[in-house]
Amino acid sequence: MTITIDEQLRAYIDPLTEDEYAALERSLLAEGCRDALVLWGDLLVDGHNRYGICQKHGIPFNTLQNDSFRSIDDVHLWMIDNHLGRRSVSDFQRGVLALRKKEIVAARLVQAQSRPATAEPTSPAQSGGDPPWTRETVARAARVSSATLGQIEKIQKTAAPELVGAVKSGIISINAAAAVASLPSEQQIAAVTGGKKELRQAARQVREARLPPKPEAEEPPIDATPEQIEIHRLMLQVVELTEERNQLRKKVQHLTIALTEARREQ
């Protein structure tokens, strides 16, 4: 049997970590290859790691042909849906995959709309019958909030590769990475090089810099009466207390984020 490996297809989904690969290898050695490798013709679609391990150790395996594929986009969509359903995939990975699916679906919709009405679609998924993938739809598919999805989009667009790697490895949270991603690339890289503490500090500084500046207090008029001066003093006190309350809320939010990140690292 001839099995063809496409390196771009292999790299379409993030590779396993060293620990995950080692666990898979131990499982295959102990229990054999229970799940069939999925093929499209002779092209390997799913099971690249299992195939490599089986080849290495001479472990028998079965294959399964998927005859529903009509194009490489069909293959990509199947791979995305397959991985979105796995519990081991991180929030960031699910967000990236769901955004990829949105791009494919949107491109197919444009193709369907530009095709003459008498033309037959080359694939059922290209017919344009699927509902549009709104932000909420993508977020549901990725099982994250719309806000988190927006942060993932920002990381994809503006984060340095080193910062993206830190998110994928769990060194920094999506929330903090989105904040750091607003910095110039060299500052992002420097923060990643400095480790978790430096990344958290960078994220905190970005968040604090976004706080609105404190408004300057106006002086009462020169001819103000004692009652007007007292009212002005009380109004200034209200402004100061309101600002103090807002600052405390921000600190609570930052501490909550930091506590969540610390718990995830345990």
XYZ file of C-alpha atoms in Angstrom, residues 13-145:
133
model
C -2.717 21.083 12.805
C -0.294 21.959 15.605
C 2.063 19.046 16.311
C 1.950 17.041 19.520
C 4.185 18.091 22.370
C 7.062 15.795 23.304
C 5.079 14.445 26.255
C 1.970 13.840 24.125
C 4.013 12.087 21.443
C 5.730 9.893 24.043
C 2.349 8.982 25.584
C 0.972 8.065 22.151
C 4.016 5.915 21.428
C 3.627 4.053 24.720
C -0.060 3.474 23.994
C 0.601 2.102 20.505
C 3.332 -0.193 21.771
C 1.090 -1.521 24.533
C -2.276 -1.716 22.751
C -1.511 -1.531 19.031
C -3.039 0.908 16.552
C -6.758 0.655 17.268
C -7.911 3.654 15.182
C -7.699 3.450 11.404
C -5.646 6.001 9.481
C -7.854 8.176 7.273
C -6.866 8.432 3.601
C -8.013 10.402 0.578
C -6.786 8.216 -2.209
C -3.200 7.561 -1.149
C -2.933 10.885 0.742
C -2.771 10.547 4.518
C -5.305 12.893 6.108
C -5.456 11.826 9.747
C -2.979 9.767 11.755
C 0.428 11.198 10.828
C 1.892 10.565 14.278
C 0.410 7.081 14.514
C 1.683 6.248 11.041
C 5.205 7.369 11.899
C 5.262 5.399 15.147
C 3.811 2.297 13.495
C 6.441 2.483 10.760
C 9.173 2.895 13.354
C 8.171 -0.132 15.435
C 6.524 -2.321 12.788
C 3.074 -2.028 14.355
C 0.191 -3.143 12.068
C -2.472 -0.592 11.259
C -5.686 -0.281 9.255
C -6.721 2.459 6.837
C -10.065 4.021 5.995
C -10.922 5.817 2.766
C -13.011 8.985 3.054
C -14.875 9.267 -0.242
C -16.697 12.479 0.698
C -13.707 14.723 -0.046
C -13.896 16.673 -3.307
C -11.108 19.178 -2.720
C -8.296 20.005 -0.334
C -10.662 22.468 1.356
C -12.929 19.525 2.190
C -9.923 17.834 3.753
C -9.060 20.946 5.780
C -12.637 21.346 7.013
C -12.770 17.686 8.063
C -9.466 18.042 9.925
C -10.684 21.199 11.657
C -13.989 19.656 12.759
C -12.192 16.520 13.893
C -9.824 18.476 16.140
C -12.436 20.942 17.414
C -14.221 17.977 18.971
C -11.192 16.840 20.958
C -10.960 17.766 24.623
C -7.162 17.925 24.620
C -7.098 20.895 22.221
C -6.424 24.205 23.997
C -8.688 27.262 23.787
C -6.104 29.041 21.616
C -5.830 26.119 19.212
C -9.616 25.804 18.951
C -9.901 29.515 18.251
C -7.283 29.348 15.503
C -8.970 26.327 13.915
C -12.422 27.911 14.048
C -11.068 31.079 12.410
C -9.531 28.957 9.661
C -12.896 27.315 9.082
C -14.508 30.747 8.875
C -12.056 31.755 6.129
C -12.779 28.607 4.098
C -16.546 28.911 4.485
C -16.443 32.618 3.583
C -14.323 31.937 0.488
C -16.730 29.209 -0.633
C -19.685 31.515 -0.154
C -18.056 34.123 -2.389
C -17.394 31.449 -5.016
C -20.986 30.230 -4.842
C -22.365 33.745 -5.222
C -20.155 34.462 -8.237
C -21.041 31.171 -9.952
C -23.810 31.281 -12.610
C -27.161 30.079 -11.342
C -27.160 27.153 -13.767
C -23.742 25.906 -12.652
C -23.645 22.950 -10.311
C -21.494 23.248 -7.198
C -18.444 21.024 -7.123
C -19.048 20.154 -3.503
C -22.093 20.243 -1.202
C -20.213 22.605 1.110
C -19.705 25.034 -1.771
C -23.377 25.491 -2.478
C -23.633 28.504 -0.197
C -26.458 26.901 1.759
C -24.594 27.043 5.062
C -25.454 29.987 7.346
C -22.819 32.764 7.489
C -20.128 32.303 10.080
C -20.589 35.283 12.359
C -18.241 36.020 15.268
C -20.717 34.367 17.625
C -20.863 31.254 15.426
C -17.068 30.999 15.332
C -16.831 31.517 19.089
C -19.374 28.747 19.731
C -17.486 26.389 17.442
C -14.278 27.134 19.346
C -16.092 26.944 22.722
C -14.694 30.333 23.764
C -16.262 33.740 24.355
